[in-house]
PDB file of C-alpha atoms in Angstrom:
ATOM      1  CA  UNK H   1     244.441  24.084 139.491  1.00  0.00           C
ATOM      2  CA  UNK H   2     246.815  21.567 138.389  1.00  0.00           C
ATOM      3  CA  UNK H   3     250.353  22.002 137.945  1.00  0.00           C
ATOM      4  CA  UNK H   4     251.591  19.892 134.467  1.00  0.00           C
ATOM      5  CA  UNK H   5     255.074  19.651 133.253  1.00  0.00           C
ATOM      6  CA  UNK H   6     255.336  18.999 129.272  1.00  0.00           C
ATOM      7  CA  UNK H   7     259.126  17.478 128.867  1.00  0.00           C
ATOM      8  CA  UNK H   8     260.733  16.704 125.589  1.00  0.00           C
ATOM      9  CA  UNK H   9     263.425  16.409 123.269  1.00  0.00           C
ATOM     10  CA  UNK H  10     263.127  17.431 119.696  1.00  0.00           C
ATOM     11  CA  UNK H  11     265.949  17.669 116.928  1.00  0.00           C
ATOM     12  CA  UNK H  12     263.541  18.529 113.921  1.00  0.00           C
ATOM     13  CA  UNK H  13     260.953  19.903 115.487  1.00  0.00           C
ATOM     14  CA  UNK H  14     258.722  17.698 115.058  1.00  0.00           C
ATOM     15  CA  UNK H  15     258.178  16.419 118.512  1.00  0.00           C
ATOM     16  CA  UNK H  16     258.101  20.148 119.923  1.00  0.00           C
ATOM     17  CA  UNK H  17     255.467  20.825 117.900  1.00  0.00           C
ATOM     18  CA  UNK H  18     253.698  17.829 119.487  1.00  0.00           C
ATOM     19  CA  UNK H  19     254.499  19.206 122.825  1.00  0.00           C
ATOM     20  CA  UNK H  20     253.372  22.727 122.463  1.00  0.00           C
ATOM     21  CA  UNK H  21     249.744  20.984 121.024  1.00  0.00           C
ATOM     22  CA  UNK H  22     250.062  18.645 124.614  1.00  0.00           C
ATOM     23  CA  UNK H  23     250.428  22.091 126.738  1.00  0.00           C
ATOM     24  CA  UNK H  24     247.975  23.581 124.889  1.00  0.00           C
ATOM     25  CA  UNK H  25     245.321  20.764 125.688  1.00  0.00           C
ATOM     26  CA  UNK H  26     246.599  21.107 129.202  1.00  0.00           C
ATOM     27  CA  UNK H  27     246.224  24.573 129.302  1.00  0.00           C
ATOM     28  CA  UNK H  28     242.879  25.156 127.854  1.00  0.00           C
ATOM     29  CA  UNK H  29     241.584  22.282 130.091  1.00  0.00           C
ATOM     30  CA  UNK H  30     242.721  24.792 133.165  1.00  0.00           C
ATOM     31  CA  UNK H  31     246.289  23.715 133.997  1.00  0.00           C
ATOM     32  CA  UNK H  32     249.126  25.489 134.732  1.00  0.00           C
ATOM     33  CA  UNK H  33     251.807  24.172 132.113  1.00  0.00           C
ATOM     34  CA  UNK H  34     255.447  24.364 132.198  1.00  0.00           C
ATOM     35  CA  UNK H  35     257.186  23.573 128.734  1.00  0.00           C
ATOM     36  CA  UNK H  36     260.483  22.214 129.399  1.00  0.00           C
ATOM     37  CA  UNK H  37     263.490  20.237 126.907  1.00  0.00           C
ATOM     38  CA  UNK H  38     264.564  17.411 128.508  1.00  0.00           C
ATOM     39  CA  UNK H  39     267.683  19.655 129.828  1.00  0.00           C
ATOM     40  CA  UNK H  40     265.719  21.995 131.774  1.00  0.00           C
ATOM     41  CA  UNK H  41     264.110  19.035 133.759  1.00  0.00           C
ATOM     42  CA  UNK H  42     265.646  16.676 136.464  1.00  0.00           C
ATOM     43  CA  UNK H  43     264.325  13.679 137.854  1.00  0.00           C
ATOM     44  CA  UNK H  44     263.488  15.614 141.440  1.00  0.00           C
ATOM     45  CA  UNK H  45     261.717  18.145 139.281  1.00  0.00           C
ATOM     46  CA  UNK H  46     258.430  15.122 138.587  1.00  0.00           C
ATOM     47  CA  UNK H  47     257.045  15.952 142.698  1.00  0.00           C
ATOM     48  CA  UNK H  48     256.479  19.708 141.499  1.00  0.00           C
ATOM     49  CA  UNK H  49     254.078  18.667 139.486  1.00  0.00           C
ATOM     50  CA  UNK H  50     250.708  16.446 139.564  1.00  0.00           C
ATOM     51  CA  UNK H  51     250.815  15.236 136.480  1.00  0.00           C
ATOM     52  CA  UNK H  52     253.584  15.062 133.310  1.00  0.00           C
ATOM     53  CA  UNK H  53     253.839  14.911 129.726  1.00  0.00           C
ATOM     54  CA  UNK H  54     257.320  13.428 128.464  1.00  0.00           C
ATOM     55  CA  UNK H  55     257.868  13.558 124.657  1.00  0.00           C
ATOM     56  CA  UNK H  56     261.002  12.066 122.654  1.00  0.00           C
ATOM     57  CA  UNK H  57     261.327  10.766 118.974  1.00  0.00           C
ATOM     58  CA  UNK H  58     262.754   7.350 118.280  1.00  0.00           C
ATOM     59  CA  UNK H  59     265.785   7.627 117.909  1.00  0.00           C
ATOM     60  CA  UNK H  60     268.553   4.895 116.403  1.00  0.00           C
ATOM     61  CA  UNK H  61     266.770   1.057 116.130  1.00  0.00           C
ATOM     62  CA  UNK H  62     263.843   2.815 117.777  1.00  0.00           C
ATOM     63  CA  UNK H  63     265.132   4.186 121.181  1.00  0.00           C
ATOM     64  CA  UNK H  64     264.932   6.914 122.925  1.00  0.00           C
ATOM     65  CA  UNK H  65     267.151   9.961 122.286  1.00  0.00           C
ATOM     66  CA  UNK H  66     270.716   8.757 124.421  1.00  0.00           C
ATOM     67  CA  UNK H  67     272.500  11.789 125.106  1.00  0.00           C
ATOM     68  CA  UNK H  68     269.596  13.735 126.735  1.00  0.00           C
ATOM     69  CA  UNK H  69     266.325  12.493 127.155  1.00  0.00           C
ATOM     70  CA  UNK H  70     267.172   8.874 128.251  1.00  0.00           C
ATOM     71  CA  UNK H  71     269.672  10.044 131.107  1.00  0.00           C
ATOM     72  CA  UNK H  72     266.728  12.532 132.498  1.00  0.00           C
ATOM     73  CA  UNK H  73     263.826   9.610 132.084  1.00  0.00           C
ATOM     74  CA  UNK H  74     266.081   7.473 133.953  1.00  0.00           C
ATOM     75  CA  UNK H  75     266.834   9.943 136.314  1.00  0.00           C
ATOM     76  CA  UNK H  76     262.656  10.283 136.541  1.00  0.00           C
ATOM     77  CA  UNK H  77     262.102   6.656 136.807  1.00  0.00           C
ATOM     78  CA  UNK H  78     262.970   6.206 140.619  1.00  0.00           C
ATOM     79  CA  UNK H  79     259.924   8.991 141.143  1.00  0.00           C
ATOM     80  CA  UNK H  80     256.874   8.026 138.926  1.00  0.00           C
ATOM     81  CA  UNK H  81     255.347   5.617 141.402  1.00  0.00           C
ATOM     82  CA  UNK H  82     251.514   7.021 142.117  1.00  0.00           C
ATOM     83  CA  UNK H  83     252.338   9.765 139.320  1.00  0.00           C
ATOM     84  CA  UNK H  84     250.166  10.280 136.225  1.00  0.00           C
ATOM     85  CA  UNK H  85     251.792  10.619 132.566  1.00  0.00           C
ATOM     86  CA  UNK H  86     251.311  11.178 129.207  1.00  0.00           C
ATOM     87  CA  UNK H  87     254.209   9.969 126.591  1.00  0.00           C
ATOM     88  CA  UNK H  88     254.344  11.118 123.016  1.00  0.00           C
ATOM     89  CA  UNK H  89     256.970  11.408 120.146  1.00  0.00           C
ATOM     90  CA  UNK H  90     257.798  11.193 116.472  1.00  0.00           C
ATOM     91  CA  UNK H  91     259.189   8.607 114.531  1.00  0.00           C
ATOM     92  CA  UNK H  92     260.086   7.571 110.986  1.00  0.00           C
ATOM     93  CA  UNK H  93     260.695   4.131 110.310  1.00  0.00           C
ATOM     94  CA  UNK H  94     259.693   1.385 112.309  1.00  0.00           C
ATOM     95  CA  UNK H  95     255.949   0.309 113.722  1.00  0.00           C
ATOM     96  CA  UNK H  96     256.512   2.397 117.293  1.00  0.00           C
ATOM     97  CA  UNK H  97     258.223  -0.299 119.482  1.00  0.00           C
ATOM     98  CA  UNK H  98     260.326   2.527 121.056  1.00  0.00           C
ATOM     99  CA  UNK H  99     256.576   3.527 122.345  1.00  0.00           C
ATOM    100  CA  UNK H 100     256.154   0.476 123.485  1.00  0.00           C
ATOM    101  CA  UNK H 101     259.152  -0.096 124.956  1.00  0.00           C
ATOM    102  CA  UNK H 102     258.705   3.168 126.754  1.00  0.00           C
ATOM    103  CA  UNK H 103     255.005   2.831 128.149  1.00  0.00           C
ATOM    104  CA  UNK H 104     256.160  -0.547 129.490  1.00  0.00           C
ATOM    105  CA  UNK H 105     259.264   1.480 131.488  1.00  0.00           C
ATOM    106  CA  UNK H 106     257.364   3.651 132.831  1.00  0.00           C
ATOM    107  CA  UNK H 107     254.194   1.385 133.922  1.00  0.00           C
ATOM    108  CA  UNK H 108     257.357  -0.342 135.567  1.00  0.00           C
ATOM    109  CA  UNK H 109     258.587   2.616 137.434  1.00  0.00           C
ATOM    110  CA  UNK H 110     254.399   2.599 139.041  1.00  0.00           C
ATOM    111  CA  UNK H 111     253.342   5.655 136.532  1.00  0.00           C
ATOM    112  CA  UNK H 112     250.285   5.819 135.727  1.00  0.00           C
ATOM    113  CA  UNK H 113     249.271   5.835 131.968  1.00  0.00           C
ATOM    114  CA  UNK H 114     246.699   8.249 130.665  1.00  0.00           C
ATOM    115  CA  UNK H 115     247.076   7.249 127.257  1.00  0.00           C
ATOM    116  CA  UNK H 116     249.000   4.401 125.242  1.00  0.00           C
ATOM    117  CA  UNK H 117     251.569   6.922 123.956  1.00  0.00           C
ATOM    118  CA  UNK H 118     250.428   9.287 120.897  1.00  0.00           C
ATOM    119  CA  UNK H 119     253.099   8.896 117.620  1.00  0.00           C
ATOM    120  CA  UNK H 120     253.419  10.700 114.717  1.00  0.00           C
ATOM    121  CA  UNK H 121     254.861   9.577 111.149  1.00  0.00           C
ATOM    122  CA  UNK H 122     257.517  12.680 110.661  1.00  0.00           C
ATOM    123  CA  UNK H 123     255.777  15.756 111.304  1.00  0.00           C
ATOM    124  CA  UNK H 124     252.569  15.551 113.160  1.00  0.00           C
ATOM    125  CA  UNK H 125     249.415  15.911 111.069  1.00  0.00           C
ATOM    126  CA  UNK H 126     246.314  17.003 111.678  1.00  0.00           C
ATOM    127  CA  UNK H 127     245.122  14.067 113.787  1.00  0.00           C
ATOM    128  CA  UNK H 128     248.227  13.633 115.617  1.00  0.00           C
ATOM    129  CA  UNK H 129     248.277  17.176 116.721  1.00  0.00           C
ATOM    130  CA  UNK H 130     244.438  16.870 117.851  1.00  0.00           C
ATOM    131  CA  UNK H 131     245.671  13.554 119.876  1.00  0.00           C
ATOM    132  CA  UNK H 132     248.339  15.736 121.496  1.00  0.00           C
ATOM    133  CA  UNK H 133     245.674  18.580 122.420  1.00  0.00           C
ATOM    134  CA  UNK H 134     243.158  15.195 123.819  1.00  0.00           C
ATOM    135  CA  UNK H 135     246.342  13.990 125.587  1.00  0.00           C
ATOM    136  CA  UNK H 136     247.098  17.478 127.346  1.00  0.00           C
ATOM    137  CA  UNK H 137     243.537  17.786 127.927  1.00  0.00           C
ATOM    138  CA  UNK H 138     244.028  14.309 129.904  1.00  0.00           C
ATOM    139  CA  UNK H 139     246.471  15.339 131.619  1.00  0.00           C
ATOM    140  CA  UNK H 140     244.980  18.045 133.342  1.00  0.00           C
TER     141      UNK H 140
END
């Protein structure tokens, strides 16, 4: 069985609702899922686990959240090489560069990609959520 961390940092909700959709997918695909905010999770923490889900909202001119989430993923960064991902996150304004922006990190770092990042206008709809559930699924 696989061992999947879902990370993220939400201030609406709307990205937590994306995450608990990501564990679910992992979950019902077999995985054993830890749901974790971006404070319960260290960089060190990513070689628990085969495979991660990291979720953050744009934040700003479309980055990621400063205070909390950026720190950790930095933190991460130094351990993704070999290591397979999943990123997702809300937004609302802008065309998703911050997803961008981010895939392109952490292809840098040597993660591997399972997906191209999964966004959400505001609070995740239907679709989005079912892309969340695909992604966990993915993951696993």
């Amino acid at each position: 069985m696989s061992k999947i961390a879902i990370v993220y940092w939400s201030m609406t909700g709307n990205t937590q609702a994306m995450a608990e959709a990501v564990a679910q997918g992992a979950k019902d695909a077999g995985a054993e899922v830890d749901l974790l905010t971006a404070v319960e999770f260290t960089g060190a923490d990513v070689n628990k686990y085969d495979a991660i889900g990291f979720g953050c909202p744009a934040m700003g001119s479309e980055v990621l959240e400063e205070s909390e989430f950026d720190p950790m993923f930095t933190d991460a960064e130094q351990f993704l090489q070999g290591k397979k991902i999943g990123l997702f996150g809300s937004y609302g304004w802008g065309d998703g560069e911050w997803m961008r922006n981010w895939a392109q990190r952490a292809t840098d770092a040597g993660a591997t990609l399972v997906n191209e990042g999964v966004i959400a206008n505001n609070a995740p709809d239907d679709d989005a959520i079912a892309q969340c559930t695909a992604l966990g699924a993915a993951l696993a």
